[in-house]
N, CA and C atoms as an extended XYZ file, in Angstrom:
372
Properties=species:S:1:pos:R:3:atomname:S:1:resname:S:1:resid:I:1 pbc="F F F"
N        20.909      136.761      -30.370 N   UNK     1
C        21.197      136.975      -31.766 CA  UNK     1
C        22.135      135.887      -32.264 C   UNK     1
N        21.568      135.486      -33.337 N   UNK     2
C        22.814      134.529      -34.087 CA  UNK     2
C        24.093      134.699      -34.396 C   UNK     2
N        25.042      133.893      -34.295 N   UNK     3
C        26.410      134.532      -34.553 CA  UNK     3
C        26.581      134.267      -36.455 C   UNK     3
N        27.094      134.949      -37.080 N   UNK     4
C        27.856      134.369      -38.348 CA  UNK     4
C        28.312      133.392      -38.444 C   UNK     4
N        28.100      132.549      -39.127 N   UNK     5
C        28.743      131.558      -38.990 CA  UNK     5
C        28.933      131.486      -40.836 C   UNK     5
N        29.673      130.042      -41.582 N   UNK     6
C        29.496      129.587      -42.827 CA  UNK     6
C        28.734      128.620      -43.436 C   UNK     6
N        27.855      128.184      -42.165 N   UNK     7
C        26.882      126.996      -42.184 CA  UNK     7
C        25.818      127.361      -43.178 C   UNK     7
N        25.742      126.227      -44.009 N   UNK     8
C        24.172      126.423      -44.883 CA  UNK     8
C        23.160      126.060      -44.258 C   UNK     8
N        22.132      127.066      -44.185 N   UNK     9
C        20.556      126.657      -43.625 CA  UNK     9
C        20.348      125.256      -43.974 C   UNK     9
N        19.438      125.272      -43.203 N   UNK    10
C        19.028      123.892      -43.354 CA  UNK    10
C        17.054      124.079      -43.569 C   UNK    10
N        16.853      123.561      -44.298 N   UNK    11
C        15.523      123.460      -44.864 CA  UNK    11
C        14.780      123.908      -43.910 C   UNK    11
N        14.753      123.658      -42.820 N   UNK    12
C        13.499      124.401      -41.783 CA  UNK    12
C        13.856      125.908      -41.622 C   UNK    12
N        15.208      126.040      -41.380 N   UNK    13
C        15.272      127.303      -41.424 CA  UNK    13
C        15.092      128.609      -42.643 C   UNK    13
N        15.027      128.108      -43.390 N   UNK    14
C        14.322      128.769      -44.903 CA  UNK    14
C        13.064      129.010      -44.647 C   UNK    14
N        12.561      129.929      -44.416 N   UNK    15
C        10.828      130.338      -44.816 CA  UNK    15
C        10.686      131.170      -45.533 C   UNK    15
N         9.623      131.080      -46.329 N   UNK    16
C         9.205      132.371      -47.309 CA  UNK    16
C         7.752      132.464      -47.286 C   UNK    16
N         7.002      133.983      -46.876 N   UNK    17
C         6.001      134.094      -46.924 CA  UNK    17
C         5.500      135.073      -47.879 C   UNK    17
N         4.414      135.091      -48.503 N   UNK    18
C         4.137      136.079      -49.277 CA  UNK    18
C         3.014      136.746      -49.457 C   UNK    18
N         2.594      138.040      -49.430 N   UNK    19
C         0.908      138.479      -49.638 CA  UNK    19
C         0.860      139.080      -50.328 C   UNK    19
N         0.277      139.195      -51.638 N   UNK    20
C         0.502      140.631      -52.545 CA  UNK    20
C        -0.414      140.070      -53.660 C   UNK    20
N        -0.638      140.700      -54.721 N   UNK    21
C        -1.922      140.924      -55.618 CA  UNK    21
C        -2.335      139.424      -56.728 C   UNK    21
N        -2.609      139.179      -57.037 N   UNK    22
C        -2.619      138.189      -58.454 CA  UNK    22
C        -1.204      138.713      -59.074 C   UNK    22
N        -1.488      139.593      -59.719 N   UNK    23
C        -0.285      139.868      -60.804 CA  UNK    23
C         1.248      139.438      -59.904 C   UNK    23
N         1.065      140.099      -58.498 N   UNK    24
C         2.555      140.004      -57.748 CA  UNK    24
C         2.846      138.509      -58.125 C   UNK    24
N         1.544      137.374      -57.577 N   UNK    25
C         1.910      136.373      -57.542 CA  UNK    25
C         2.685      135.545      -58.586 C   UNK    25
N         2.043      135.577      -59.462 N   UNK    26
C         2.694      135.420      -61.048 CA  UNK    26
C         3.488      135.738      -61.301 C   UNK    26
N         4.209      136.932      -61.001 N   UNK    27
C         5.511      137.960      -61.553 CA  UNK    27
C         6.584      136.608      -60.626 C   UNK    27
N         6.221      137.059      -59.467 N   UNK    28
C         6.582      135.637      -58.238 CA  UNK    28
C         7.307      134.350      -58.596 C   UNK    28
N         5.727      133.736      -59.246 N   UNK    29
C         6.107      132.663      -59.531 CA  UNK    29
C         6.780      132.270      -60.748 C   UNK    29
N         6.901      133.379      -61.905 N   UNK    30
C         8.254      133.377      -62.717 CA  UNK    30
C         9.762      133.445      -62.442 C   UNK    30
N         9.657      134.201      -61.149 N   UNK    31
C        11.269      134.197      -61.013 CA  UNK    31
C        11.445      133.468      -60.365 C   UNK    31
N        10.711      132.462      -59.748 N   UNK    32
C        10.853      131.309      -58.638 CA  UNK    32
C        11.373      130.454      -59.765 C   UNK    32
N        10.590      129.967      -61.376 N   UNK    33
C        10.717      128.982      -61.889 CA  UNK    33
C        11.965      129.312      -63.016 C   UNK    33
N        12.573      130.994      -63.005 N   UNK    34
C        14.059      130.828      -63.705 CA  UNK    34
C        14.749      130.531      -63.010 C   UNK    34
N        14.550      130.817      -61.081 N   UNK    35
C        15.847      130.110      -60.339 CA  UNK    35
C        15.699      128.603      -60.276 C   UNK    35
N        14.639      128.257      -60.760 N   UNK    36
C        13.962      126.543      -60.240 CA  UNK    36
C        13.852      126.534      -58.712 C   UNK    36
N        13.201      127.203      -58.226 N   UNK    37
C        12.822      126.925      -56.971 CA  UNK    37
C        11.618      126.658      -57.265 C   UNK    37
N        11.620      124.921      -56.927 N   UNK    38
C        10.229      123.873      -57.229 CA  UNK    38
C         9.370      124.235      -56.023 C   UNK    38
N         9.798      123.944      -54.531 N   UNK    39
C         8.672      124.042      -53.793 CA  UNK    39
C         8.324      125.297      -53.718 C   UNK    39
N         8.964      126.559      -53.861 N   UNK    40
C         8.310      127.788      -53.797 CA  UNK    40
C         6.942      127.807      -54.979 C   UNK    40
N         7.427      127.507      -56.199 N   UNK    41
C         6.080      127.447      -56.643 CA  UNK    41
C         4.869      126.370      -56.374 C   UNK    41
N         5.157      125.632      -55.912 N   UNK    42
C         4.309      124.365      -55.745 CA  UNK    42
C         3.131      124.710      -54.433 C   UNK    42
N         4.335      125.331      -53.380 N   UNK    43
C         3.951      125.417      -52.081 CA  UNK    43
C         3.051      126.634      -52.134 C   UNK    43
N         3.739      128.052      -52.428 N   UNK    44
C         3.138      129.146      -51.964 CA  UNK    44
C         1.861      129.685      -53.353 C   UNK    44
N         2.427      129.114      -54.555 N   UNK    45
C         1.644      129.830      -55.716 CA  UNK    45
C         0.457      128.940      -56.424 C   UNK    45
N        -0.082      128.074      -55.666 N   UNK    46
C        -1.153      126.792      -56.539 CA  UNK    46
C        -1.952      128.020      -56.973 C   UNK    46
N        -2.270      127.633      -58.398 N   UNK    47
C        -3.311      128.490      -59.337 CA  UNK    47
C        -4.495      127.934      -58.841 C   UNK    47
N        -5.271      129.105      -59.113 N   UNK    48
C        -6.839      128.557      -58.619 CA  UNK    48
C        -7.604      129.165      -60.044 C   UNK    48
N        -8.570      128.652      -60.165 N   UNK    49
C        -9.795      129.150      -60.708 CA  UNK    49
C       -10.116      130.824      -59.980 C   UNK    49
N       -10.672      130.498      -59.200 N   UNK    50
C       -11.302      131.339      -58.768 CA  UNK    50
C       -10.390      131.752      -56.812 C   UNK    50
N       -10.509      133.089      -56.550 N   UNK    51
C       -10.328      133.311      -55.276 CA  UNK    51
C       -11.061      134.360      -54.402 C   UNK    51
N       -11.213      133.910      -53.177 N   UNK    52
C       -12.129      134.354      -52.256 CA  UNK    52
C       -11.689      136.148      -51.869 C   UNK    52
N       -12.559      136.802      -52.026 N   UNK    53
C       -12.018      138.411      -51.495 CA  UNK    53
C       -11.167      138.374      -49.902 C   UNK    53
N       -11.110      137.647      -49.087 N   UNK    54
C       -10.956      137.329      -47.822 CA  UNK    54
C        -8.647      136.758      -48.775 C   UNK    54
N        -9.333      135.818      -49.715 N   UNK    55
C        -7.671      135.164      -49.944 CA  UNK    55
C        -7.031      136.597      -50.589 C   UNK    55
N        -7.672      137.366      -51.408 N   UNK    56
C        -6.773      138.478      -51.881 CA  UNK    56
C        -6.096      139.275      -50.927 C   UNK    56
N        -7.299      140.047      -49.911 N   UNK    57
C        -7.334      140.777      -48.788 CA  UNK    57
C        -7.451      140.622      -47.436 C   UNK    57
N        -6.344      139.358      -47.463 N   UNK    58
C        -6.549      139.184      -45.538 CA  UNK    58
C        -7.834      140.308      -44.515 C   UNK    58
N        -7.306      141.242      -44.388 N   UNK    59
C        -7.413      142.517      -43.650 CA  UNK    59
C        -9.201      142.595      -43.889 C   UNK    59
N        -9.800      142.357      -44.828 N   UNK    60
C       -11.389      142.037      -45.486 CA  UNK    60
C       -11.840      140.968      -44.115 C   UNK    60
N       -11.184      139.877      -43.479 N   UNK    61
C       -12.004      139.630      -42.452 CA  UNK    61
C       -11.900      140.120      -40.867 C   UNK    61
N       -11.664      140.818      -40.788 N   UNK    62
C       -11.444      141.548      -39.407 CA  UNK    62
C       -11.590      143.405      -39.623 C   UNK    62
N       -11.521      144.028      -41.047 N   UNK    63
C       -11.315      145.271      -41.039 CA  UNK    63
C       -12.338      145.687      -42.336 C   UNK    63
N       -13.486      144.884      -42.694 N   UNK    64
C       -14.527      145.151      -43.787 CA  UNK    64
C       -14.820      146.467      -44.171 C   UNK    64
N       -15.064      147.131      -43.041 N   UNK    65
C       -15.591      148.571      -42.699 CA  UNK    65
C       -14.200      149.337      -43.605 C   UNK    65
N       -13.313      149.436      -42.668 N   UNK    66
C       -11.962      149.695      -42.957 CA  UNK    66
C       -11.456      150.048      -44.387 C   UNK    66
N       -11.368      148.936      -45.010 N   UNK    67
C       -11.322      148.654      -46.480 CA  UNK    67
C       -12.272      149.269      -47.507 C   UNK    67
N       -13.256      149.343      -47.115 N   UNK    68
C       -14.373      149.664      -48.041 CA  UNK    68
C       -14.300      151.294      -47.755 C   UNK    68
N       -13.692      151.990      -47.119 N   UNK    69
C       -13.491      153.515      -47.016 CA  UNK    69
C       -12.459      153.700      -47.615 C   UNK    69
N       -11.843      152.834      -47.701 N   UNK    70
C       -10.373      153.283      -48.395 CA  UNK    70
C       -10.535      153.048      -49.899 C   UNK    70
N       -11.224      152.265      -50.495 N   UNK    71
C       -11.624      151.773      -51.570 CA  UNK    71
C       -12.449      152.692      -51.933 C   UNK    71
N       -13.257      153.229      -51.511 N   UNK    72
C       -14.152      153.750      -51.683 CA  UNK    72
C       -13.909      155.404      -51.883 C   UNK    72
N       -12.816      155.843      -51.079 N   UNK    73
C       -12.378      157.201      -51.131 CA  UNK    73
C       -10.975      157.041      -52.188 C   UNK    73
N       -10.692      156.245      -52.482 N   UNK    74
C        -9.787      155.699      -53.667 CA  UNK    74
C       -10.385      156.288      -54.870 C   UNK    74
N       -11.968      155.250      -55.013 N   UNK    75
C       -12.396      155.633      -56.319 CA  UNK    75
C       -12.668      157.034      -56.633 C   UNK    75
N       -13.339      157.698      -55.771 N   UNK    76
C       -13.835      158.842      -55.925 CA  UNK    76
C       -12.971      159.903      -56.001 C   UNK    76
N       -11.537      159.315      -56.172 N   UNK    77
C       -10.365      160.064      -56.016 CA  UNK    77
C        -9.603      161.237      -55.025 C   UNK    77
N       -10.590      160.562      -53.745 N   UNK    78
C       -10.538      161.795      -52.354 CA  UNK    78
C        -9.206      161.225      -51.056 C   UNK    78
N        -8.210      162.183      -50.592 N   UNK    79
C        -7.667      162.302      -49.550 CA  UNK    79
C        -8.118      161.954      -48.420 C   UNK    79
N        -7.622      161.568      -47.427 N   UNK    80
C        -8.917      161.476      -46.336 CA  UNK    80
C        -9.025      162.615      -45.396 C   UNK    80
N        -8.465      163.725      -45.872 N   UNK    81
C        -8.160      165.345      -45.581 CA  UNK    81
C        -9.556      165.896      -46.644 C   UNK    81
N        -9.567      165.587      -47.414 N   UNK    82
C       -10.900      166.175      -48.126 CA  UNK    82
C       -12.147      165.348      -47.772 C   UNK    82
N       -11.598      163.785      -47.658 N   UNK    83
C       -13.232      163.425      -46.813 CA  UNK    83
C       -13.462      163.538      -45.959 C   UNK    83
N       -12.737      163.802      -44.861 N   UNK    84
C       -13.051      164.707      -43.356 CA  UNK    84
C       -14.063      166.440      -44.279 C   UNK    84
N       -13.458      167.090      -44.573 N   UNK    85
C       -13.894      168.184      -44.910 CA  UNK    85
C       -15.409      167.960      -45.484 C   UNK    85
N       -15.824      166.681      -46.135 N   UNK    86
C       -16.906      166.877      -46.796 CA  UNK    86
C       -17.516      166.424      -45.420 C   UNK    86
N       -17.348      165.319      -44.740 N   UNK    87
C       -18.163      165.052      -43.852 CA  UNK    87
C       -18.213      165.339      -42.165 C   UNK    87
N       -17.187      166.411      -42.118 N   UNK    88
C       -17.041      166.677      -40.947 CA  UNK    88
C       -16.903      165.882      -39.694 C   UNK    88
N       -16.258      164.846      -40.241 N   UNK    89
C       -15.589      164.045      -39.337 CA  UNK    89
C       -13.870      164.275      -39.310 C   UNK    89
N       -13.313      164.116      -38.131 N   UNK    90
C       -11.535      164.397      -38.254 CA  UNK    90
C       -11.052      163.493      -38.872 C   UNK    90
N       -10.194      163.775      -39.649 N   UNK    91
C        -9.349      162.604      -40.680 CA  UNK    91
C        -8.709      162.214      -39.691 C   UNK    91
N        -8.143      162.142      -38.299 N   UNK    92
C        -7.416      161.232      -37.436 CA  UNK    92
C        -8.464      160.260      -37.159 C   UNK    92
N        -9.735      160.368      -37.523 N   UNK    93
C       -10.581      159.355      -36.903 CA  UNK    93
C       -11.041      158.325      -38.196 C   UNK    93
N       -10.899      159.264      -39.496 N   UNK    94
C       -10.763      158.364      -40.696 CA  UNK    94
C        -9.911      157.449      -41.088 C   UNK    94
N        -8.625      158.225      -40.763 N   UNK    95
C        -7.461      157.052      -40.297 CA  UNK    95
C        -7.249      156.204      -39.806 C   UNK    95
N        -8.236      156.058      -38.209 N   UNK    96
C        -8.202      155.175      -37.714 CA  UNK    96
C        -9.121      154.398      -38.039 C   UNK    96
N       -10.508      154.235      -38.600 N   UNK    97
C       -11.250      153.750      -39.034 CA  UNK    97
C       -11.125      152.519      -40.041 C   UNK    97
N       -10.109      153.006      -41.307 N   UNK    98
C        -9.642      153.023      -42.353 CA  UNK    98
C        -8.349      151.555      -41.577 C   UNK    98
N        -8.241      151.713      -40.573 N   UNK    99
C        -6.743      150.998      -39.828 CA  UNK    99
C        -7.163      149.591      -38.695 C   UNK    99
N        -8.769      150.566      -38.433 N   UNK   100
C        -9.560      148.903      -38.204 CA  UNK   100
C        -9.270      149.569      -36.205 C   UNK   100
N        -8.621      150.505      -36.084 N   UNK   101
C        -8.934      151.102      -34.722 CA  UNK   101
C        -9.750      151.812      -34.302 C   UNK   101
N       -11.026      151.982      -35.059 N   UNK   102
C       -11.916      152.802      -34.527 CA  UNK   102
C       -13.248      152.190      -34.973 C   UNK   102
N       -14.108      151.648      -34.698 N   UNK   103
C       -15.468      151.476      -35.057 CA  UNK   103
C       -15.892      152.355      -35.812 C   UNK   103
N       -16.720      151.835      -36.697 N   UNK   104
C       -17.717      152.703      -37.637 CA  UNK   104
C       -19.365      152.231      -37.110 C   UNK   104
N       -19.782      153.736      -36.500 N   UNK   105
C       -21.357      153.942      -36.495 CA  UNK   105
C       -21.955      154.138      -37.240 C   UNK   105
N       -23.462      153.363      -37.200 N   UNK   106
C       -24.462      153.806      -37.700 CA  UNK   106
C       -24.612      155.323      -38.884 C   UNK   106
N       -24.401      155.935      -37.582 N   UNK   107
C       -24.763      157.946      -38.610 CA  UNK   107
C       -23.297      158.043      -39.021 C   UNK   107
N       -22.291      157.481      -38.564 N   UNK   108
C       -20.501      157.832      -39.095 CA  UNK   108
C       -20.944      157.380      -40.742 C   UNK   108
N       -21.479      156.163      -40.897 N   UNK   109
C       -21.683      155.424      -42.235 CA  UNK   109
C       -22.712      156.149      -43.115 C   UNK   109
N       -23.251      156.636      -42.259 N   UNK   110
C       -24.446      157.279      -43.223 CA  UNK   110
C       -23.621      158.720      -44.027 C   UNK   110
N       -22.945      159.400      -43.180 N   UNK   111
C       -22.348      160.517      -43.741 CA  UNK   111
C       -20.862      160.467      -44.469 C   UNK   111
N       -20.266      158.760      -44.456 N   UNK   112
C       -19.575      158.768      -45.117 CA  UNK   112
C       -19.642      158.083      -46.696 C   UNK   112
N       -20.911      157.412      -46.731 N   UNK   113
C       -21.925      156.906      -47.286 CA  UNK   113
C       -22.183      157.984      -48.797 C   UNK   113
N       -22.857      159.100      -47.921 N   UNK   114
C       -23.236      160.501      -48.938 CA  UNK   114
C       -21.988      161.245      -49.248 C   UNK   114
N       -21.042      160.959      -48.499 N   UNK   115
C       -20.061      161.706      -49.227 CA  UNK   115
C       -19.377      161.251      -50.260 C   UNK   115
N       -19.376      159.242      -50.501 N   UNK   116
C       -18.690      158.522      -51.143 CA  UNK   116
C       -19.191      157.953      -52.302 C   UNK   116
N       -20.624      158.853      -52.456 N   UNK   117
C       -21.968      157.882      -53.138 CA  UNK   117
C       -22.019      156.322      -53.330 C   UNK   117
N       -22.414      155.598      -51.738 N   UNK   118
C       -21.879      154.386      -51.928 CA  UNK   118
C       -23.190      154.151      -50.857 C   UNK   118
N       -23.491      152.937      -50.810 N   UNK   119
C       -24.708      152.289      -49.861 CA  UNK   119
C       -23.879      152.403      -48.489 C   UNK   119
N       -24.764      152.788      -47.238 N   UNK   120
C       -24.180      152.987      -45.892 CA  UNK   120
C       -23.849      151.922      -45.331 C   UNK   120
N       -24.408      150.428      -45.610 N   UNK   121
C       -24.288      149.217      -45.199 CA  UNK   121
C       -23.294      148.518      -45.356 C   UNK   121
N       -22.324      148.863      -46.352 N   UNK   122
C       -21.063      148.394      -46.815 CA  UNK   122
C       -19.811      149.031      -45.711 C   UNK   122
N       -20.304      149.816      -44.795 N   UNK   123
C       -19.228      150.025      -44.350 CA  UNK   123
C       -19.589      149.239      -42.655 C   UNK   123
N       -20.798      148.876      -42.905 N   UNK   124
C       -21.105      148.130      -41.040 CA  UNK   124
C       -20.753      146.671      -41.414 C   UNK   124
């Protein structure tokens, strides 16, 4: 562990990372530019045209399945205590699903599919 000291960082030791929505970013990169912190906006906030579902949602390339249940039981305005109940699957296994620890099958998708009125393929 570091001791206290009165020493000012020194540029390498400064990092700032950030993940959070469009709007976060912006909100972000306003208070970066009332403190004038130039490279924070330069570095972490370049405006784009357009951005990839993968740049919004890290978690979209490794947890597709995942996301799209949660999104999906979002819209439809369901618990994952009531979408267990509709589909008779255990919400500890929706949870994990939902968390990218549990595979989603074939017939798992199909019945979470009809419960979510959503195409079954979006969740393989």
């Amino acid at each position: 562990m570091r001791a206290l000291t009165n020493k000012p960082r020194t540029e390498k030791q400064i990092e700032a990372r950030f993940e959070g929505s469009y709007a976060e970013m912006v909100k972000l990169r306003r208070m970066a530019q009332t403190l004038r912190v130039k490279d924070l906006t330069e570095w972490a906030l370049e405006e784009k045209e357009v951005y990839s579902p993968e740049e919004i949602s890290p978690e979209l390339t490794w947890n597709g399945g995942g996301v799209a249940i949660r999104g999906a039981r979002g819209k439809e305005g369901l618990t994952q205590r009531q979408l267990a109940e509709l589909t008779g699957i255990a919400q500890h296994h929706i949870s994990e699903m939902e968390n990218g620890k549990r595979p989603i099958g074939k017939e798992t998708a199909r019945r979470l599919a009809d419960a979510l009125n959503i195409d079954y393929r979006v969740f393989l």
